[in-house]
Amino acid sequence: MKKLILIYLLIYFFAHSLQAQTVLRDVNEAIELAKKQNTDVQIAHQNTQLHSWNITAAKGTRMPQLKFTTALDYNFVLPTQLI
C-alpha cells in the first residue's frame, strides 16, 4: 500500500513539473506575458490603486459628518417602585 501511494505521488509531482513551461507562439505573446507577470508593473499598479483610495478617503474627511445614536434601557431587576 505504501509503495502504491509513493508511486502515485511521484507520478503526480513529475507530471505536474512537466506542464510547468508555457509554450509561446510569437514574440508579441511573450511581450504580453512579460508585462502581465512583471512584479514591478504589478507593484506600480497596486500603488496607484492605493493612492486613489487615499485620495478618496481624504475627500471623505472634508464632507460633513452626521452621527446618530440611541439607547433603550429597561431595568428588569426592580419590579417594584423604590421609595
Coordinates of C-alpha atoms in Angstrom, one line a residue:
M1 CA 0.0 0.0 0.0
K2 CA 2.8 2.4 0.9
K3 CA 4.5 1.6 -2.4
L4 CA 1.3 2.4 -4.3
I5 CA 0.9 5.7 -2.6
L6 CA 4.6 6.6 -3.2
I7 CA 4.2 5.7 -6.9
Y8 CA 1.1 7.9 -7.2
L9 CA 2.9 10.8 -5.5
L10 CA 5.9 10.5 -7.8
I11 CA 3.7 10.4 -10.9
Y12 CA 1.8 13.5 -9.7
F13 CA 4.9 15.6 -8.9
F14 CA 6.7 14.6 -12.1
A15 CA 3.6 15.1 -14.3
H16 CA 3.0 18.5 -12.7
S17 CA 6.6 19.7 -13.3
L18 CA 6.4 18.7 -17.0
Q19 CA 3.5 21.0 -17.6
A20 CA 5.2 24.0 -15.9
Q21 CA 6.6 25.6 -19.1
T22 CA 4.5 27.9 -21.2
V23 CA 4.6 27.5 -25.0
L24 CA 4.7 30.8 -26.8
R25 CA 3.8 31.2 -30.4
D26 CA 5.3 34.6 -31.2
V27 CA 7.2 37.5 -29.8
N28 CA 4.2 39.6 -29.1
E29 CA 2.7 36.9 -26.9
A30 CA 6.0 36.7 -25.0
I31 CA 5.9 40.5 -24.5
E32 CA 2.3 40.4 -23.3
L33 CA 3.1 37.6 -20.8
A34 CA 6.2 39.5 -19.5
K35 CA 4.1 42.6 -19.0
K36 CA 1.4 40.7 -17.2
Q37 CA 3.9 38.8 -14.9
N38 CA 6.3 41.6 -14.2
T39 CA 6.4 42.3 -10.5
D40 CA 7.4 45.9 -10.9
V41 CA 4.4 46.6 -13.0
Q42 CA 2.1 44.8 -10.5
I43 CA 3.6 46.8 -7.6
A44 CA 3.1 50.1 -9.6
H45 CA -0.5 49.1 -10.3
Q46 CA -1.2 48.4 -6.7
N47 CA 0.5 51.7 -5.6
T48 CA -1.8 53.6 -8.0
Q49 CA -4.8 51.9 -6.6
L50 CA -3.6 52.7 -3.0
H51 CA -3.1 56.3 -3.9
S52 CA -6.5 56.6 -5.4
W53 CA -8.1 55.1 -2.3
N54 CA -6.2 57.5 -0.1
I55 CA -7.4 60.4 -2.2
T56 CA -11.0 59.2 -1.9
A57 CA -10.5 58.9 1.9
A58 CA -9.1 62.4 2.1
K59 CA -12.1 63.8 0.1
G60 CA -14.4 62.0 2.5
T61 CA -13.0 63.7 5.5
R62 CA -13.9 67.1 4.0
M63 CA -17.6 66.2 3.9
P64 CA -19.8 67.0 6.9
Q65 CA -20.4 64.0 9.2
L66 CA -23.7 63.1 10.9
K67 CA -23.7 60.7 13.9
F68 CA -26.9 59.4 15.4
T69 CA -27.1 57.1 18.4
T70 CA -29.9 55.9 20.5
A71 CA -30.2 53.6 23.5
L72 CA -33.1 52.0 25.3
D73 CA -32.6 50.6 28.8
Y74 CA -35.3 48.8 30.8
N75 CA -34.5 47.7 34.3
F76 CA -35.8 44.2 34.8
V77 CA -34.3 43.8 38.2
L78 CA -36.5 46.3 40.0
P79 CA -40.2 45.2 39.6
T80 CA -41.4 47.4 42.4
Q81 CA -41.1 51.1 43.0
L82 CA -38.3 52.4 45.2
I83 CA -39.3 54.8 48.0

